[in-house]
């Protein structure tokens, strides 16, 4: 019935190919419109294909396209179920809006069409990732989005910092990918196939007589987690994401906020069956998420770059999602992924509009008062701000509260994780209020030569749409009407999920977290906006420099991992390779040359000496034959 | 008995010619000694029933080849006595020692060796017999020798003309 | 006394050794060349003697081929010698040692 779902992937892929070869000829803005059209069409098709799920008529289906690697059980087939449908709608929907926004944002860029080539390629890759029906397809998508991320982070590769950031993202992701790949090998050796149908289906295990021990399940899931931490920028592999802000802002919004970085969350939710078998892994996932959330939020408190604040905020919010899938609240995790995609894309696009208006200024210490110059942008950002700090009834409130409530409901050690989550909520309110206050409110702190202006229509429209969704999408899954939970039910069949605690507890918790958010926002407002707002201390001078410098993680990694790695590489390159291996080859040549030098006098030029040798040889042969033949 | 006389006579003649060829200072005498050796060997061929080979030996070797040698000797070397001081230190003793060992080795091998077959005097190398063999079993090698001779004569002409072209 | 082919082979051996000695001892290129001819003749004599001993005429055919090769060799060798002499005006082989290593 939904056999045509492959078109959803094919359209952006076609767009990428066409733009790659003819993009320059199309020029601006037609290249952008083609890209936008492809993704928009994909969204429409995906929405049509998702109708049966909304009606509750379908539980999902496998769409077989063609054989790929039969031995691995990895066919080119797609899994169209509610989970992948949600992700597909987010990717194509928000992707289309961001394509539209990019037409305005990338205006005048010499590589305008190239940008849309990459964006379309990214959309296609991400769809392969979420629609793949086996770990092989998942891995292909996983790597392709990594490639696109690399290409787009270093899109302005004439900037050394952008090139370095792309490289860093690639290398750090690669570390996670190693874990992921080993996990896939373990899965294959255990189940003999990579197909989701066989691996993620307890009934299939019983059919084939496979018994998954807890130890093996823990190993597999922990390795999957390693892959997830790399892609989703969780501790300890988070440090590439803030640097990824070197890319164009639409890239940050699309890849590094809404879609690619949530791949880890999706992957864990998809493999929920395996995580069910390994409670220890789940607990570790939850802990990693909670600690990352708090850690990143604390760093965000003191960042001065308008996009870096949002980058750390993204890491923090991803931490929430990991916490959710770790405690078994898969629906809540996907729900937060869903809402976060909207409001974080909104905030990023808003900051892009600000950067655009401020002539590439990114320091929020030199902004302020943009409310008057950019009224519409300001209004949308207020919506985003309220959504992320979790004010009722904005989207973030519903999803974040569900995660916290479910965590609280698990009891025991999970109270600690809940407390961390709550503290993170407080910090989130503080840093996001600081962010919006410094950017839009108060007095202007920029020079008179800067004339901020409202963004063009193609940029404002996506902002408005996203703002509307950031306000509204939370109602999809409220405690009164958990329709997303019903919607996703088929995807999590047979998985035991954590649910909201009974009775009045969720209400109390909701009041607490909203209260915390209000307190945090009020404090930050007083501190950064009110009559006695503090002066911002110069970068690196304040007493918070430890936080400002992101706890010196980059320095420590540089000192303890990169420097030894470089030393080892230098050793291998200049001692092992140049001296030992090249030395052996050169030594052989030298030996041959020296031997030739020694043997040279033998060629005396006297023919009679050669004749002597000839006769001596003849005598030798004669004696040898005689000694053999005469006996 | 006749064969014994012939063998002694021409065997000694062949050895004498060979020694004269090697020992003589004057290349012309060397060439004459070699001619004598070849003539003696031709006689021994006849004694062994190789009539055709003997004729060719006289015509080609003693006649054509040695004439060519004498021609070249007259052209280049006759008035230049060879320097007799040996410059290569071990050349002369080593050459003599190796020659002695070689001779002893040959003698021992020939004396000890047994060739199958019988000396019944039936092999007579008449022109018909040789031709019969050459143009049946050895046709291809025979034709190839013509090629070899053509190449050799062309090569000789090219080498001889080399200088002329240089001078132009 | 009956002369057997072995006698001829002995004679051929003696001639071969004399030729080899001449090749190693003399420095006149022409005489070295003649020594080689002598060695070839000695081998030819062996062929003829063997042909008689074995009752096989192929030995005499072989002599024919050796002669052809020897003739070709002489032609080319003497041409080389003439060419060298034109340049060097010396027949001593020891002076032709430019190609030493």
Coordinates of C-alpha atoms in Angstrom, one line a residue, chain A residues 50-622:
Chain A
X50 CA 1.4 8.3 7.0
X51 CA -2.4 8.7 6.9
X52 CA -3.0 5.0 7.6
X53 CA -1.1 5.4 10.9
X54 CA -3.1 8.3 12.0
X55 CA -6.2 6.4 11.2
X56 CA -4.8 3.4 13.1
X57 CA -5.3 1.2 10.1
X58 CA -1.7 0.1 9.7
X59 CA 1.0 -1.2 12.0
X60 CA 3.7 -0.5 9.6
X61 CA 5.2 -2.5 6.7
X62 CA 8.4 -3.6 5.1
X63 CA 8.9 -2.2 1.6
X64 CA 11.3 -4.4 -0.3
X65 CA 13.2 -2.6 -3.1
X66 CA 16.0 -4.9 -4.2
X67 CA 18.6 -7.3 -2.8
X68 CA 21.8 -5.7 -1.6
X69 CA 24.0 -7.8 0.6
X70 CA 22.1 -11.1 1.0
X71 CA 24.7 -12.7 3.2
X72 CA 24.2 -10.0 5.8
X73 CA 20.5 -10.1 5.6
X74 CA 20.8 -6.5 4.5
X75 CA 18.4 -5.9 1.6
X76 CA 17.7 -2.5 0.3
X77 CA 14.3 -2.4 2.0
X78 CA 12.5 0.3 4.0
X79 CA 10.6 0.1 7.2
X80 CA 7.6 2.3 7.1
X81 CA 6.2 2.3 10.6
X82 CA 4.9 5.0 12.9
X83 CA 8.4 5.7 14.4
X84 CA 10.1 6.2 11.1
X85 CA 7.0 8.1 9.9
X86 CA 7.4 10.6 12.7
X87 CA 11.1 11.1 12.0
X88 CA 10.4 11.3 8.2
X89 CA 7.8 14.0 8.7
X90 CA 10.1 16.0 10.9
X91 CA 13.1 15.6 8.6
X92 CA 11.2 16.5 5.4
X93 CA 8.9 19.1 7.0
X94 CA 11.6 21.1 8.9
X95 CA 14.0 20.3 6.1
X96 CA 11.7 22.0 3.6
X97 CA 11.3 25.1 5.8
X98 CA 15.1 25.3 6.3
X99 CA 15.6 25.0 2.5
X100 CA 13.2 27.9 2.1
X101 CA 15.0 29.9 4.7
X102 CA 18.4 29.1 3.2
X103 CA 17.3 30.7 -0.1
X104 CA 17.3 34.0 1.8
X105 CA 20.2 33.2 4.1
X106 CA 22.7 32.1 1.5
X107 CA 21.8 34.9 -0.9
X108 CA 24.8 36.1 -2.7
X109 CA 27.0 33.2 -1.7
X110 CA 29.3 32.1 -4.6
X111 CA 28.5 28.5 -3.9
X112 CA 24.8 28.9 -3.6
X113 CA 23.8 25.9 -5.6
X114 CA 26.5 23.7 -4.0
X115 CA 24.9 24.4 -0.6
X116 CA 21.6 23.0 -1.8
X117 CA 23.3 20.0 -3.3
X118 CA 24.6 19.1 0.1
X119 CA 21.4 19.9 1.9
X120 CA 19.4 17.7 -0.5
X121 CA 22.0 14.9 -0.1
X122 CA 21.7 15.3 3.6
X123 CA 18.0 14.9 3.6
X124 CA 18.2 11.8 1.4
X125 CA 20.9 10.3 3.7
X126 CA 18.9 11.0 6.9
X127 CA 15.9 9.4 5.3
X128 CA 17.9 6.3 4.5
X129 CA 19.0 6.3 8.1
X130 CA 15.5 6.4 9.6
X131 CA 13.7 4.4 6.9
X132 CA 16.3 1.6 6.6
X133 CA 14.9 -1.8 7.4
X134 CA 18.1 -3.3 8.7
X135 CA 21.3 -2.3 10.4
X136 CA 23.1 -2.2 7.1
X137 CA 20.9 0.5 5.7
X138 CA 21.0 2.3 9.1
X139 CA 24.7 2.2 9.0
X140 CA 24.9 3.5 5.4
X141 CA 22.6 6.4 6.4
X142 CA 24.6 6.9 9.5
X143 CA 27.8 7.3 7.6
X144 CA 26.2 9.4 4.8
X145 CA 24.8 12.0 7.3
X146 CA 28.3 12.1 8.9
X147 CA 29.7 12.9 5.5
X148 CA 27.1 15.6 4.8
X149 CA 27.7 17.0 8.2
X150 CA 31.4 17.2 7.5
X151 CA 30.8 18.8 4.1
X152 CA 28.4 21.4 5.5
X153 CA 30.3 22.3 8.6
X154 CA 33.3 23.1 6.5
X155 CA 31.2 24.6 3.7
X156 CA 33.1 27.9 4.0
X157 CA 36.3 25.9 3.8
X158 CA 38.3 29.1 3.0
X159 CA 38.0 29.7 6.7
X160 CA 40.6 27.6 8.5
X161 CA 38.4 27.4 11.6
X162 CA 35.6 25.9 9.5
X163 CA 37.8 23.4 7.9
X164 CA 39.2 22.4 11.3
X165 CA 35.7 22.1 12.8
X166 CA 34.6 19.8 10.0
X167 CA 37.6 17.7 10.5
X168 CA 37.0 17.5 14.2
X169 CA 33.4 16.5 13.8
X170 CA 34.4 13.8 11.4
X171 CA 37.1 12.4 13.6
X172 CA 35.0 12.4 16.7
X173 CA 32.1 10.9 14.9
X174 CA 34.5 8.2 13.6
X175 CA 35.3 7.2 17.2
X176 CA 31.7 6.6 17.9
X177 CA 31.2 4.8 14.6
X178 CA 33.9 2.3 15.6
X179 CA 31.7 1.3 18.5
X180 CA 28.7 1.2 16.4
X181 CA 30.3 -1.0 13.8
X182 CA 31.5 -3.4 16.4
X183 CA 28.0 -3.6 17.8
X184 CA 26.8 -4.5 14.3
X185 CA 29.3 -7.2 14.0
X186 CA 28.2 -8.6 17.4
X187 CA 24.6 -8.4 16.3
X188 CA 25.5 -10.3 13.1
X189 CA 27.4 -13.0 14.9
X190 CA 24.6 -13.4 17.4
X191 CA 21.6 -13.3 15.1
X192 CA 23.1 -14.2 11.8
X193 CA 21.4 -11.3 10.1
X194 CA 21.1 -7.6 10.3
X195 CA 17.4 -7.4 9.4
X196 CA 15.3 -5.6 12.0
X197 CA 12.6 -8.2 11.5
X198 CA 14.8 -10.9 12.9
X199 CA 17.0 -9.0 15.4
X200 CA 14.3 -6.8 17.0
X201 CA 11.7 -9.4 17.4
X202 CA 11.7 -11.7 20.4
X203 CA 9.4 -14.1 18.7
X204 CA 11.9 -14.5 15.9
X205 CA 14.6 -15.3 18.4
X206 CA 12.5 -18.1 19.8
X207 CA 11.8 -19.4 16.3
X208 CA 15.5 -19.6 15.5
X209 CA 16.5 -20.8 18.9
X210 CA 18.6 -17.8 19.7
X211 CA 19.1 -17.0 23.3
X212 CA 20.5 -13.6 24.0
X213 CA 22.4 -13.6 27.3
X214 CA 22.2 -10.5 29.4
X215 CA 26.0 -10.1 29.1
X216 CA 25.9 -10.1 25.3
X217 CA 23.0 -7.8 25.2
X218 CA 24.8 -5.4 27.5
X219 CA 27.9 -5.5 25.3
X220 CA 25.9 -4.9 22.2
X221 CA 23.8 -2.1 23.6
X222 CA 26.8 -0.4 25.2
X223 CA 28.6 -0.4 21.9
X224 CA 25.5 1.0 20.3
X225 CA 25.5 3.7 23.0
X226 CA 29.1 4.5 22.0
X227 CA 27.9 5.1 18.5
X228 CA 25.0 7.2 19.8
X229 CA 27.2 9.4 21.9
X230 CA 29.3 10.2 18.9
X231 CA 26.5 11.1 16.6
X232 CA 24.3 12.8 19.3
X233 CA 27.2 14.7 20.9
X234 CA 26.8 13.1 24.4
X235 CA 29.5 12.8 27.0
X236 CA 32.3 12.1 26.3
X237 CA 32.1 12.7 22.6
X238 CA 30.3 16.0 22.6
X239 CA 33.1 18.5 21.8
X240 CA 32.6 18.5 18.1
X241 CA 29.1 20.0 18.2
X242 CA 29.9 23.5 19.5
X243 CA 32.7 23.8 16.9
X244 CA 30.2 22.6 14.2
X245 CA 28.6 26.1 14.6
X246 CA 31.3 27.2 12.1
X247 CA 28.9 26.0 9.4
X248 CA 26.2 28.1 7.9
X249 CA 23.3 28.7 10.4
X250 CA 20.7 26.7 8.4
X251 CA 23.0 23.7 8.7
X252 CA 23.2 24.2 12.4
X253 CA 19.5 24.3 12.6
X254 CA 18.8 21.3 10.3
X255 CA 21.7 19.0 11.1
X256 CA 23.0 20.0 14.4
X257 CA 19.7 20.6 16.1
X258 CA 16.7 19.1 14.5
X259 CA 17.7 15.9 12.7
X260 CA 21.2 14.3 12.5
X261 CA 22.2 14.7 16.1
X262 CA 18.9 13.0 17.1
X263 CA 20.0 9.9 15.2
X264 CA 21.4 8.4 18.4
X265 CA 18.1 8.8 20.1
X266 CA 16.3 7.2 17.2
X267 CA 18.7 4.4 17.1
X268 CA 18.3 3.6 20.7
X269 CA 14.6 3.8 20.5
X270 CA 14.6 1.5 17.4
X271 CA 16.7 -1.1 19.2
X272 CA 14.6 -0.8 22.4
X273 CA 14.1 -4.5 22.4
X274 CA 17.8 -5.1 22.9
X275 CA 18.0 -2.4 25.6
X276 CA 15.2 -4.1 27.4
X277 CA 17.4 -7.1 27.7
X278 CA 20.2 -5.1 29.3
X279 CA 18.9 -3.0 32.2
X280 CA 22.5 -2.0 33.0
X281 CA 22.9 -0.4 29.6
X282 CA 19.7 1.4 29.9
X283 CA 20.7 2.8 33.3
X284 CA 24.0 3.9 31.8
X285 CA 22.2 5.6 28.9
X286 CA 20.0 7.5 31.3
X287 CA 23.0 8.5 33.4
X288 CA 25.0 9.6 30.4
X289 CA 22.0 11.7 29.3
X290 CA 21.3 13.3 32.6
X291 CA 25.0 14.2 33.3
X292 CA 25.4 15.5 29.7
X293 CA 22.3 17.6 30.1
X294 CA 23.6 19.3 33.3
X295 CA 27.1 19.5 32.0
X296 CA 26.2 21.2 28.7
X297 CA 23.6 23.5 30.4
X298 CA 26.2 24.8 32.8
X299 CA 28.6 25.6 30.0
X300 CA 25.8 27.3 28.1
X301 CA 25.4 29.7 31.0
X302 CA 28.5 31.7 30.1
X303 CA 28.8 31.4 26.3
X304 CA 29.0 34.7 24.4
X305 CA 28.5 33.4 20.9
X306 CA 24.9 33.5 19.9
X307 CA 25.1 30.0 18.2
X308 CA 27.3 28.4 20.8
X309 CA 24.8 29.0 23.5
X310 CA 22.3 27.1 21.3
X311 CA 24.8 24.4 20.5
X312 CA 25.4 23.6 24.2
X313 CA 21.6 23.9 24.7
X314 CA 21.2 21.3 22.0
X315 CA 23.6 18.9 23.7
X316 CA 21.7 19.5 26.9
X317 CA 18.4 18.8 25.3
X318 CA 19.8 15.7 23.6
X319 CA 20.8 14.6 27.1
X320 CA 17.1 14.8 28.1
X321 CA 16.3 12.5 25.2
X322 CA 18.9 10.0 26.2
X323 CA 17.6 10.2 29.8
X324 CA 14.2 9.4 28.4
X325 CA 15.1 6.4 26.3
X326 CA 17.4 5.3 29.1
X327 CA 14.6 5.1 31.6
X328 CA 12.4 3.3 29.1
X329 CA 10.2 6.2 28.2
X330 CA 10.8 5.8 24.5
X331 CA 7.7 7.7 23.5
X332 CA 8.7 10.6 25.7
X333 CA 12.1 10.5 24.2
X334 CA 10.8 10.6 20.7
X335 CA 8.2 13.2 21.7
X336 CA 11.0 15.4 23.1
X337 CA 13.0 14.8 19.9
X338 CA 9.9 15.9 18.0
X339 CA 9.2 19.1 19.9
X340 CA 12.9 20.0 20.3
X341 CA 13.3 19.7 16.5
X342 CA 10.8 22.5 16.1
X343 CA 11.8 25.0 18.8
X344 CA 15.5 24.5 18.4
X345 CA 15.3 24.9 14.6
X346 CA 13.3 28.0 15.3
X347 CA 15.9 29.4 17.7
X348 CA 18.7 28.6 15.3
X349 CA 17.0 30.1 12.4
X350 CA 16.2 33.2 14.6
X351 CA 19.8 33.6 15.5
X352 CA 20.7 33.2 11.9
X353 CA 18.3 36.1 11.1
X354 CA 20.0 38.1 13.8
X355 CA 23.5 37.3 12.5
X356 CA 22.2 38.3 9.1
X357 CA 20.8 41.5 10.4
X358 CA 23.9 42.4 12.4
X359 CA 26.3 41.9 9.5
X360 CA 27.9 38.7 10.8
X361 CA 28.2 39.7 14.4
X362 CA 27.9 36.7 16.6
X363 CA 28.8 38.0 20.1
X364 CA 25.6 38.5 22.1
X365 CA 27.6 40.9 24.3
X366 CA 27.5 43.3 21.4
X367 CA 23.8 43.0 20.6
X368 CA 20.7 44.0 22.5
X369 CA 17.6 46.0 21.7
X370 CA 16.9 44.1 18.5
X371 CA 13.3 43.8 19.5
X372 CA 12.4 47.1 17.8
X373 CA 14.4 46.4 14.7
X374 CA 13.2 42.9 14.2
X375 CA 9.7 42.7 15.7
X376 CA 8.6 39.5 13.9
X377 CA 11.8 37.6 14.5
X378 CA 11.7 38.7 18.1
X379 CA 8.1 37.5 18.5
X380 CA 9.0 34.0 17.1
X381 CA 12.1 33.8 19.3
X382 CA 10.0 34.5 22.4
X383 CA 7.9 31.6 21.5
X384 CA 11.0 29.4 21.1
X385 CA 12.4 30.7 24.3
X386 CA 9.2 29.9 26.2
X387 CA 9.1 26.5 24.6
X388 CA 12.6 25.5 25.5
X389 CA 12.4 26.6 29.1
X390 CA 9.2 24.6 29.5
X391 CA 6.5 27.2 30.2
X392 CA 2.9 25.8 30.0
X393 CA 1.5 25.3 27.4
X394 CA 4.4 25.5 25.0
X395 CA 5.8 22.4 23.3
X396 CA 8.8 22.0 25.5
X397 CA 6.7 21.9 28.6
X398 CA 4.9 18.8 27.6
X399 CA 7.8 16.7 26.4
X400 CA 10.3 17.7 29.1
X401 CA 7.9 17.3 31.9
X402 CA 6.9 13.9 30.7
X403 CA 10.6 12.8 30.8
X404 CA 11.1 14.2 34.3
X405 CA 7.9 12.7 35.6
X406 CA 8.6 9.3 34.2
X407 CA 12.1 9.4 35.6
X408 CA 10.7 10.4 39.0
X409 CA 8.2 7.6 38.8
X410 CA 11.0 4.9 38.4
X411 CA 12.1 5.7 41.9
X412 CA 15.2 4.6 43.7
X413 CA 18.4 5.9 42.1
X414 CA 16.4 7.6 39.5
X415 CA 15.4 10.3 42.0
X416 CA 19.0 11.5 41.5
X417 CA 18.6 11.6 37.8
X418 CA 15.3 13.5 38.2
X419 CA 17.1 16.0 40.4
X420 CA 19.7 16.5 37.8
X421 CA 17.1 16.9 35.2
X422 CA 15.3 19.5 37.3
X423 CA 18.5 21.4 38.0
X424 CA 19.2 21.4 34.2
X425 CA 15.7 22.8 33.7
X426 CA 16.6 25.6 36.0
X427 CA 19.9 26.3 34.2
X428 CA 18.1 26.1 30.9
X429 CA 15.8 28.8 32.0
X430 CA 18.7 30.9 33.1
X431 CA 20.8 30.7 30.1
X432 CA 18.0 30.9 27.6
X433 CA 16.6 34.0 29.3
X434 CA 20.1 35.5 29.3
X435 CA 20.4 34.7 25.6
X436 CA 17.1 36.3 24.6
X437 CA 17.6 39.2 27.0
X438 CA 21.1 40.0 25.8
X439 CA 20.0 39.7 22.2
X440 CA 16.7 41.3 21.9
X441 CA 16.0 43.3 25.0
X442 CA 17.6 46.2 26.8
X443 CA 19.8 48.8 25.3
X444 CA 21.7 48.4 22.0
X445 CA 25.3 47.7 22.6
X446 CA 26.5 47.7 19.1
X447 CA 28.1 50.5 17.2
X448 CA 26.2 53.0 15.2
X449 CA 27.5 51.8 11.9
X450 CA 25.4 48.6 12.3
X451 CA 21.8 48.9 11.1
X452 CA 19.9 45.8 12.0
X453 CA 16.9 45.1 9.8
X454 CA 14.1 42.5 9.6
X455 CA 15.0 39.5 7.6
X456 CA 13.5 38.9 4.1
X457 CA 10.3 37.1 3.6
X458 CA 11.8 33.7 2.7
X459 CA 13.5 33.7 6.1
X460 CA 10.6 35.1 8.1
X461 CA 8.0 32.7 6.8
X462 CA 9.8 29.6 8.1
X463 CA 10.3 31.3 11.5
X464 CA 6.6 32.0 11.8
X465 CA 5.6 28.5 10.8
X466 CA 8.1 27.0 13.2
X467 CA 6.9 29.3 16.0
X468 CA 3.4 28.1 15.4
X469 CA 4.4 24.5 15.7
X470 CA 6.6 25.2 18.7
X471 CA 3.6 26.5 20.4
X472 CA 1.2 23.8 19.2
X473 CA 2.9 20.4 18.7
X474 CA 3.0 19.8 22.4
X475 CA -0.7 19.1 22.4
X476 CA 0.0 15.9 20.4
X477 CA 0.9 14.1 23.5
X478 CA -0.6 15.4 26.7
X479 CA -1.4 13.4 29.8
X480 CA -5.1 13.9 29.0
X481 CA -4.8 12.8 25.4
X482 CA -1.6 10.7 24.8
X483 CA -2.2 10.4 21.0
X484 CA 1.5 10.2 20.1
X485 CA 1.7 7.2 22.5
X486 CA -1.1 5.5 20.7
X487 CA 0.4 6.5 17.4
X488 CA 3.8 5.0 18.2
X489 CA 2.3 1.9 19.9
X490 CA 2.9 -0.4 16.9
X491 CA 6.6 0.6 16.7
X492 CA 7.2 -0.4 20.4
X493 CA 5.2 -3.6 20.4
X494 CA 6.5 -6.0 22.9
X495 CA 8.7 -3.4 24.6
X496 CA 7.9 -2.7 28.2
X497 CA 7.7 1.0 28.6
X498 CA 7.9 3.3 31.6
X499 CA 4.8 5.4 32.1
X500 CA 3.8 8.4 34.1
X501 CA 3.4 7.8 37.8
X502 CA -0.1 7.4 39.0
X503 CA -2.3 10.0 40.8
X504 CA -1.4 13.5 41.6
X505 CA 2.4 13.1 41.3
X506 CA 2.7 14.3 37.7
X507 CA 0.8 17.4 38.5
X508 CA 3.0 18.3 41.4
X509 CA 6.1 17.6 39.4
X510 CA 4.8 19.8 36.6
X511 CA 4.1 22.6 38.9
X512 CA 7.6 22.2 40.4
X513 CA 9.3 22.3 37.1
X514 CA 7.4 25.2 35.8
X515 CA 8.1 27.0 39.0
X516 CA 11.8 26.2 38.6
X517 CA 11.7 27.6 35.1
X518 CA 10.0 30.8 36.2
X519 CA 12.5 31.3 39.0
X520 CA 15.4 30.8 36.6
X521 CA 14.0 33.1 34.0
X522 CA 13.2 35.7 36.6
X523 CA 16.7 35.5 38.1
X524 CA 18.3 35.8 34.6
X525 CA 16.0 38.6 33.7
X526 CA 16.9 40.6 36.8
X527 CA 20.6 39.9 36.2
X528 CA 20.8 40.7 32.5
X529 CA 17.9 43.0 31.8
X530 CA 16.6 44.8 34.8
X531 CA 17.5 48.2 36.2
X532 CA 20.7 46.9 37.9
X533 CA 21.8 44.6 35.1
X534 CA 25.4 43.5 35.5
X535 CA 28.0 44.5 33.0
X536 CA 29.3 41.5 31.0
X537 CA 32.9 40.9 31.9
X538 CA 35.4 40.5 29.1
X539 CA 35.8 37.1 27.7
X540 CA 38.2 34.9 29.7
X541 CA 38.4 37.4 32.6
X542 CA 35.4 36.6 34.7
X543 CA 35.3 34.3 37.7
X544 CA 33.4 31.9 35.5
X545 CA 36.2 31.3 33.1
X546 CA 36.2 27.6 33.8
X547 CA 32.6 27.3 32.5
X548 CA 33.3 29.8 29.7
X549 CA 36.1 27.6 28.5
X550 CA 33.8 24.6 28.6
X551 CA 35.7 23.1 31.5
X552 CA 38.8 23.1 29.3
X553 CA 37.7 19.8 27.8
X554 CA 39.2 20.7 24.5
X555 CA 42.5 21.6 26.1
X556 CA 42.6 18.4 28.1
X557 CA 41.7 16.3 25.1
X558 CA 44.3 18.1 23.1
X559 CA 46.9 17.5 25.8
X560 CA 46.1 14.0 26.8
X561 CA 44.7 12.4 23.6
X562 CA 45.6 14.5 20.5
X563 CA 49.1 15.3 21.5
X564 CA 50.1 11.6 22.3
X565 CA 48.2 10.6 19.1
X566 CA 50.2 13.1 17.1
X567 CA 53.4 11.8 18.8
X568 CA 52.5 8.3 17.9
X569 CA 51.7 9.3 14.4
X570 CA 55.0 11.2 14.1
X571 CA 56.8 8.2 15.5
X572 CA 55.1 5.9 12.9
X573 CA 55.6 8.3 10.1
X574 CA 59.2 9.5 10.7
X575 CA 60.7 6.7 12.7
X576 CA 58.9 3.5 11.6
X577 CA 58.1 4.5 8.0
X578 CA 60.8 6.8 7.0
X579 CA 63.7 5.3 9.0
X580 CA 62.8 1.7 9.3
X581 CA 60.8 0.8 6.3
X582 CA 62.3 3.3 3.9
X583 CA 65.6 2.6 5.6
X584 CA 65.3 -1.1 4.8
X585 CA 64.6 -0.3 1.1
X586 CA 67.4 2.2 0.9
X587 CA 69.7 0.0 2.8
X588 CA 69.1 -2.8 0.3
X589 CA 69.9 -0.4 -2.5
X590 CA 73.0 0.7 -0.7
X591 CA 74.1 -2.9 -0.2
X592 CA 73.6 -3.7 -3.8
X593 CA 75.5 -0.6 -4.8
X594 CA 78.4 -1.4 -2.5
X595 CA 78.5 -5.0 -3.7
X596 CA 78.7 -3.7 -7.3
X597 CA 81.4 -1.4 -6.3
X598 CA 83.4 -4.3 -4.8
X599 CA 82.7 -6.5 -7.8
X600 CA 83.7 -3.9 -10.4
X601 CA 87.4 -4.8 -10.6
X602 CA 86.3 -8.2 -11.9
X603 CA 85.5 -6.6 -15.2
X604 CA 89.1 -5.7 -16.0
X605 CA 88.5 -5.2 -19.7
X606 CA 91.1 -7.9 -20.5
X607 CA 89.4 -10.4 -22.8
X608 CA 92.0 -13.1 -22.0
X609 CA 91.1 -12.9 -18.3
X610 CA 87.6 -13.6 -19.3
X611 CA 88.8 -16.5 -21.4
X612 CA 90.7 -17.8 -18.4
X613 CA 87.5 -17.8 -16.4
X614 CA 85.7 -19.6 -19.3
X615 CA 88.3 -22.3 -19.5
X616 CA 88.3 -22.7 -15.7
X617 CA 84.5 -23.2 -15.9
X618 CA 84.9 -25.7 -18.6
X619 CA 87.5 -27.6 -16.6
X620 CA 85.2 -27.5 -13.6
X621 CA 82.3 -28.9 -15.6
X622 CA 84.5 -31.6 -17.1

